[in-house]
Amino acid sequence: MSESLSKEQAKKLVDKYAEDAIRPMKNHKGFLPWMGFLGLVMVVFGYAYYIQLTEGLGVTAMRDYVSWGLYISNFVFFVAVSLVGMVVSAVLGLAGQKWVKPITRVSEIIALGFVMVAGLVIITDMGRPDRFLNLFMYGRLQSPIVWDVTVITTYVAISTLLFILPLIPDLAFIKKKMKDMPVWQYQLYNILSLGWIGTPEQYKILHKSIRMLSIIIIPVAMAIHTVTSWLFASTLRIGWDTTIFGPYFVAGAFVAGTAAVIIVMYILRSNYKLQDYFTDYHFDMMGKLLVLVSLLYAYFNINEFLVPAYKMKTGEAVHLHTLFQGVYAGLFWVVQIIGMGLPIFFMIFKHWRKPNNLTFIAVIVLIGAFLKRYIIVVPTLLHPHLPIQNVPEEFHHYFPTWIEMAVTAGAFAMSLTIITILLKIFPVIPMWELAEEKGITEEFEKYD
Amino acid sequence: MSDNNSNPNSRRDFLKIGSLIGIGAVAAGAAGYAGFAAQDGKEGHAGEAETALSDSEKKIKVLTEDGQLAEIKASELSPVQKDEYTSALQEQGREGIPGKHWVMVIDLARCRNVRACMASCQNAHHLREEQHHINVLRMQDAEHTEPYFMPKPCFHCDNPPCTKVCPVDATFKRQDGIVLIDNERCIGCRFCIAACPYSARVFNWFEPKNEEEDQDLLYNVELNVPQKKGTISKCLFSADRLREGKLPYCVSACPNGVYYFGDLNEDAVTNGTSGETTRFSELIRKNAGYTLLPELGTKPNVYYLPPKNRMFPFEFNGKTTLEDEHHG
Amino acid sequence: MAILVLLMPFTLMAQSDWTVSDAKQKDSNPIAYSDKSVKAGKVVYLGNCKSCHGDVGKDNGLPLMPKPTDFANQAFLDANTDGSIFHKITDGRATMPAYGAILSEQQRGDVTNYIRSFDPNYKPQASAQAAATPKSNDTEVGAPYFLDVKVDEANSEVTAILMGTFNGEKAPVVDAELFIGIKRYFNNLPIMEAGDVTNEEGVIKANYPADLPSGEEGKGELLVYVVDQEKFGELNQSAELKLQATHPSHFNETRALWADRGNFPIWLMVTYLSIVLIVWGVMAKVVMNLIKIKKIGN
């Protein structure tokens, strides 16, 4: 890539960028049915949530002991997936991993889609969503929930900036290039491109700003998941009362997020012929990244389970027993072995890091990551310090009702809708960054 | 028995609101408390006669300008007035009773699972059958030890994990040590349920039990009635009764002398059954009193006396052992 | 057995009458009847039996099913021998705990004797006369009565003196029961010995716990009254005691993680604000940069 390209080659390359970037934004035969499907899921969600609002949270399977269930594990999962924006665009970017450039925008979009819905998901768990504003009117600084609200709001803001900033040159470009777009879309590009003319000074300021955001997003992203883990670790519950919950959750989030990016990459690649950007090499590298973060996560899992299992304190023993060989054993071992152990093993082999195979593994890892959150939340609540007595039989168990499942599906639909719309409106290929890498920024800016 | 006038300031504040309404003074027998929502007369505690009011003419006690108690029909209050009275009750409830530090002692040797405490508590706080502010548990400490009954209220900890995590101050610790719930503030996040290691908290998953009958009642934060859907409830040490100089509902309902209740700052606790008062420190010292799960550092204000020299042998569902119980 | 009909069926097993076996009926109280035993029995009664059976003769026991017997009931006293009472205390039944495991034989015998002391027809098996003989002073010293209280701060001692009138002159009332206690929020804390009565000089002495915490100024109120109001009328005295000062725990003024929103720990606010300011400051700086970019574009 060091050799300079001729004028023609450069123009051809920019031509290609433009075409490939605009293609996914054009009509696609699958778009409307897909949006229709998401819309349908959201209608079911609306109906289920309406029932929950009118009848009370009792329509869920949650009761006084298992008082947090699927909704909270959803929340943790959504926050986890949203962390990937930071990993890919900030950590790898700052580490000078050039290959990651084409993936940055995808991961930022996923991050936005999931973190915005995480905020909504937590509202579905509230007994009095009508009093949501109390959090701001009477917010209590000592509560981790207030920290979580603060840090998630901050993460949404930084992610939005980190999404919009690298879009500026591309939007200015597309504004010129794309002809048949509606007025609102042109207006949107016009406003967001901030009168970009591509002077070196503008480039300098842009680079500096992106760098600032990339640095500041790292602690904030760590914080969103660490604070989320503190919702559990700050209690005195067996199974949650552990000091490694912060890094344990962050490591788990890397896994979930990386898997999510691989899946979206694959969908874009096969639907919009973007194999020149999401190449086999990218999948290979993402596969290696997934192995790395999965190993890190496995390390925390070993610490989290082996250490208490070695000691078998009274309460811990009961909790671990349910996980290892009790009611939750099936789920637990599926998550640990199929969701984490086997994927690590297979991905060590290059063959399994090919796009198709890796995507298959990523889907399994992502499902495992979702179930893992469920296993973290529910079993602990079934084992309080004092026995559960003098309550109806249903208080001793938990399995989500259809309402909870519908709300969960709705949350995913919302996330996917946001992601789909963002992919539809904004170019998924960071053209100017690729051009810059090839040393053809001038051609990119002068293009007409 | 007591003339525990509440803090003069809070009383003055309340009078201001009283004067806004300007109801004529009606002589009322029980002096000394500044505003209290009269509950329907279904409570039916032993030895306590309360006038039964039909639902249609539910009355509310309010304090008038000249410091007298008056009763007015709930239906005659305008919504604005109702809000004013409610917030006055809330202010008073949040403040607590100055100089007090309530403490409870539970003598496990005397409990034989009569559950009069649970019944009177559920009555007073309008709770559903499965909602327990106080719950009599069947406990067994080790394999070969005898099982025993253990009533478990909220422990009103001095380092309460529940108030720590509340994001909106809906549960809070007052100056007299009571941890209260403000169900007008609660957002229903249930973080406090997760935080409480003693499972002392319950949630209104559905419309509460007396939803319709309680509609007109003023919300009394010291009684947490009316209960509200989507909010938390828990043991309040019967803060409303303490204000009147009476022992908590559960304490006075117990027929077996299990409960002692009193003020740590006075070093005196009174047995709810016999009415006898003893020194708290002596009672605890002589009987090897303890608190539950002290290793958690919650500093409970409820002490237990060990189930030694039991008056009643353990028997539950015809069995004298604890088997086939769901493990907690 | 008429009174025992009150003991309604509690379970199928427990029939209306509670009788002990003939052998036990015929047993005698292992502890001989004496004034001393009756007195000791009263103390045991107050500590263990009163909570359900109430004050003897006042019919103020708890409303349980079956109803706890008031031991002044002649029918009960007629129907039960000493042995029967002793065994009922020892073995218990239904709501009545088995005190065999809780009280010593001496204590159970004393309580039996105390209960028996309410029986005017009782002829003590071993030592006669004592119970039946009327107490000498009672008939002689009469109204008006005077109750006086003295506090000796140096020795933390309270002296209560009950005087009556005899032949127009003040004379001590002997064997009268006085309550001496310190006022507490719910009820008074007794400081006299349970069942203590005035001596020949009409005096009861009691030590009060000077270390008892009592308000921020350490002031307590001593209350003394005559227990037998029917005979002496409402006769009470109070005095101020110097006790220990308390230091109330100001939960509402403590800065802590568990405290209300106004009482946040300072370090927490500082940490929170600095983090928020730094992060949002960077974002603000980035937004300024964007404005710069826009300006260049124009």
mmCIF file of C-alpha atoms in Angstrom, chain B residues 1-4 46 97 99-102 110 112 158-160 163-164 169 173-177 242-243 245-247 255 261-262 265-268 270 273-279 309-312, chain C residues 10 46-48 50-52 62-64 94-99 101-102 183-190 209-216 246-252 257-262:
data_model
loop_
_atom_site.group_PDB
_atom_site.id
_atom_site.type_symbol
_atom_site.label_atom_id
_atom_site.label_comp_id
_atom_site.label_asym_id
_atom_site.label_seq_id
_atom_site.Cartn_x
_atom_site.Cartn_y
_atom_site.Cartn_z
ATOM 1 C CA MET B 1 -49.054 6.730 78.536
ATOM 2 C CA SER B 2 -47.127 9.113 76.439
ATOM 3 C CA ASP B 3 -47.225 12.650 75.268
ATOM 4 C CA ASN B 4 -44.608 12.377 72.608
ATOM 5 C CA ALA B 46 -57.197 -8.091 70.693
ATOM 6 C CA ILE B 97 -39.598 10.912 66.094
ATOM 7 C CA GLY B 99 -34.436 11.321 70.163
ATOM 8 C CA LYS B 100 -35.612 7.772 69.547
ATOM 9 C CA HIS B 101 -33.785 4.731 68.274
ATOM 10 C CA TRP B 102 -36.232 1.878 68.036
ATOM 11 C CA ARG B 110 -41.429 -18.449 73.130
ATOM 12 C CA ARG B 112 -44.771 -21.450 68.534
ATOM 13 C CA ASP B 158 -27.983 0.956 60.933
ATOM 14 C CA ASN B 159 -25.978 0.274 57.785
ATOM 15 C CA PRO B 160 -28.932 -0.504 55.546
ATOM 16 C CA THR B 163 -31.359 2.583 51.303
ATOM 17 C CA LYS B 164 -27.832 2.615 49.889
ATOM 18 C CA ASP B 169 -34.731 8.324 48.131
ATOM 19 C CA LYS B 173 -33.573 5.925 57.182
ATOM 20 C CA ARG B 174 -35.140 8.432 59.552
ATOM 21 C CA GLN B 175 -33.613 9.940 62.646
ATOM 22 C CA ASP B 176 -35.271 7.339 64.884
ATOM 23 C CA GLY B 177 -33.653 4.549 62.893
ATOM 24 C CA LEU B 242 -45.115 4.448 67.741
ATOM 25 C CA ARG B 243 -46.130 8.038 67.189
ATOM 26 C CA GLY B 245 -47.120 5.686 72.020
ATOM 27 C CA LYS B 246 -48.410 2.247 71.114
ATOM 28 C CA LEU B 247 -46.401 -0.864 70.421
ATOM 29 C CA PRO B 255 -50.084 -14.137 72.572
ATOM 30 C CA PHE B 261 -39.988 -3.435 71.619
ATOM 31 C CA GLY B 262 -38.527 -0.197 72.840
ATOM 32 C CA ASN B 265 -31.780 5.515 73.804
ATOM 33 C CA GLU B 266 -33.856 4.683 76.880
ATOM 34 C CA ASP B 267 -32.348 1.226 77.199
ATOM 35 C CA ALA B 268 -35.821 -0.156 77.789
ATOM 36 C CA THR B 270 -41.540 -3.582 76.649
ATOM 37 C CA THR B 273 -47.898 -9.538 75.590
ATOM 38 C CA SER B 274 -47.298 -8.914 79.269
ATOM 39 C CA GLY B 275 -46.628 -5.195 78.987
ATOM 40 C CA GLU B 276 -43.612 -5.611 81.225
ATOM 41 C CA THR B 277 -40.650 -3.365 80.666
ATOM 42 C CA THR B 278 -37.072 -4.504 81.111
ATOM 43 C CA ARG B 279 -33.679 -3.061 80.397
ATOM 44 C CA ASN B 309 -35.387 -23.860 77.125
ATOM 45 C CA ARG B 310 -38.183 -23.736 74.610
ATOM 46 C CA MET B 311 -41.705 -23.339 75.993
ATOM 47 C CA PHE B 312 -43.222 -25.052 72.994
ATOM 48 C CA PHE C 10 -58.601 -27.069 71.093
ATOM 49 C CA LEU C 46 -45.215 -12.682 87.584
ATOM 50 C CA GLY C 47 -42.318 -13.683 85.432
ATOM 51 C CA ASN C 48 -43.776 -16.739 83.751
ATOM 52 C CA LYS C 50 -48.910 -13.530 84.230
ATOM 53 C CA SER C 51 -48.388 -12.928 80.515
ATOM 54 C CA CYS C 52 -51.246 -15.304 79.799
ATOM 55 C CA LEU C 62 -55.337 -13.228 77.398
ATOM 56 C CA PRO C 63 -58.342 -14.081 75.230
ATOM 57 C CA LEU C 64 -56.940 -17.405 74.106
ATOM 58 C CA ALA C 94 -51.837 -27.317 74.091
ATOM 59 C CA THR C 95 -51.242 -23.602 74.670
ATOM 60 C CA MET C 96 -50.020 -24.175 78.191
ATOM 61 C CA PRO C 97 -46.287 -24.860 77.946
ATOM 62 C CA ALA C 98 -44.673 -27.686 79.894
ATOM 63 C CA TYR C 99 -42.770 -25.839 82.581
ATOM 64 C CA ALA C 101 -38.209 -28.082 81.405
ATOM 65 C CA ILE C 102 -38.192 -24.402 82.257
ATOM 66 C CA LYS C 183 -41.000 6.154 83.239
ATOM 67 C CA ARG C 184 -40.165 4.848 79.761
ATOM 68 C CA TYR C 185 -41.818 5.465 76.390
ATOM 69 C CA PHE C 186 -44.185 2.519 76.318
ATOM 70 C CA ASN C 187 -44.365 1.456 79.940
ATOM 71 C CA ASN C 188 -42.601 1.978 83.249
ATOM 72 C CA LEU C 189 -39.438 0.110 84.082
ATOM 73 C CA PRO C 190 -39.895 -1.472 87.527
ATOM 74 C CA PRO C 209 -29.825 2.081 87.886
ATOM 75 C CA ALA C 210 -28.062 5.435 87.702
ATOM 76 C CA ASP C 211 -26.495 4.357 84.435
ATOM 77 C CA LEU C 212 -29.876 4.137 82.732
ATOM 78 C CA PRO C 213 -29.834 6.421 79.700
ATOM 79 C CA SER C 214 -32.639 8.916 79.803
ATOM 80 C CA GLY C 215 -32.852 11.804 77.414
ATOM 81 C CA GLU C 216 -30.156 14.239 76.408
ATOM 82 C CA THR C 246 -28.013 9.769 75.968
ATOM 83 C CA HIS C 247 -26.421 10.809 72.751
ATOM 84 C CA PRO C 248 -29.057 10.155 70.132
ATOM 85 C CA SER C 249 -27.788 8.710 66.887
ATOM 86 C CA HIS C 250 -28.488 11.436 64.344
ATOM 87 C CA PHE C 251 -29.260 9.215 61.415
ATOM 88 C CA ASN C 252 -30.683 12.105 59.469
ATOM 89 C CA LEU C 257 -23.709 5.877 51.502
ATOM 90 C CA TRP C 258 -26.973 4.793 53.085
ATOM 91 C CA ALA C 259 -28.068 8.314 53.973
ATOM 92 C CA ASP C 260 -30.614 10.349 52.022
ATOM 93 C CA ARG C 261 -29.787 12.236 48.873
ATOM 94 C CA GLY C 262 -28.846 15.395 50.705
#
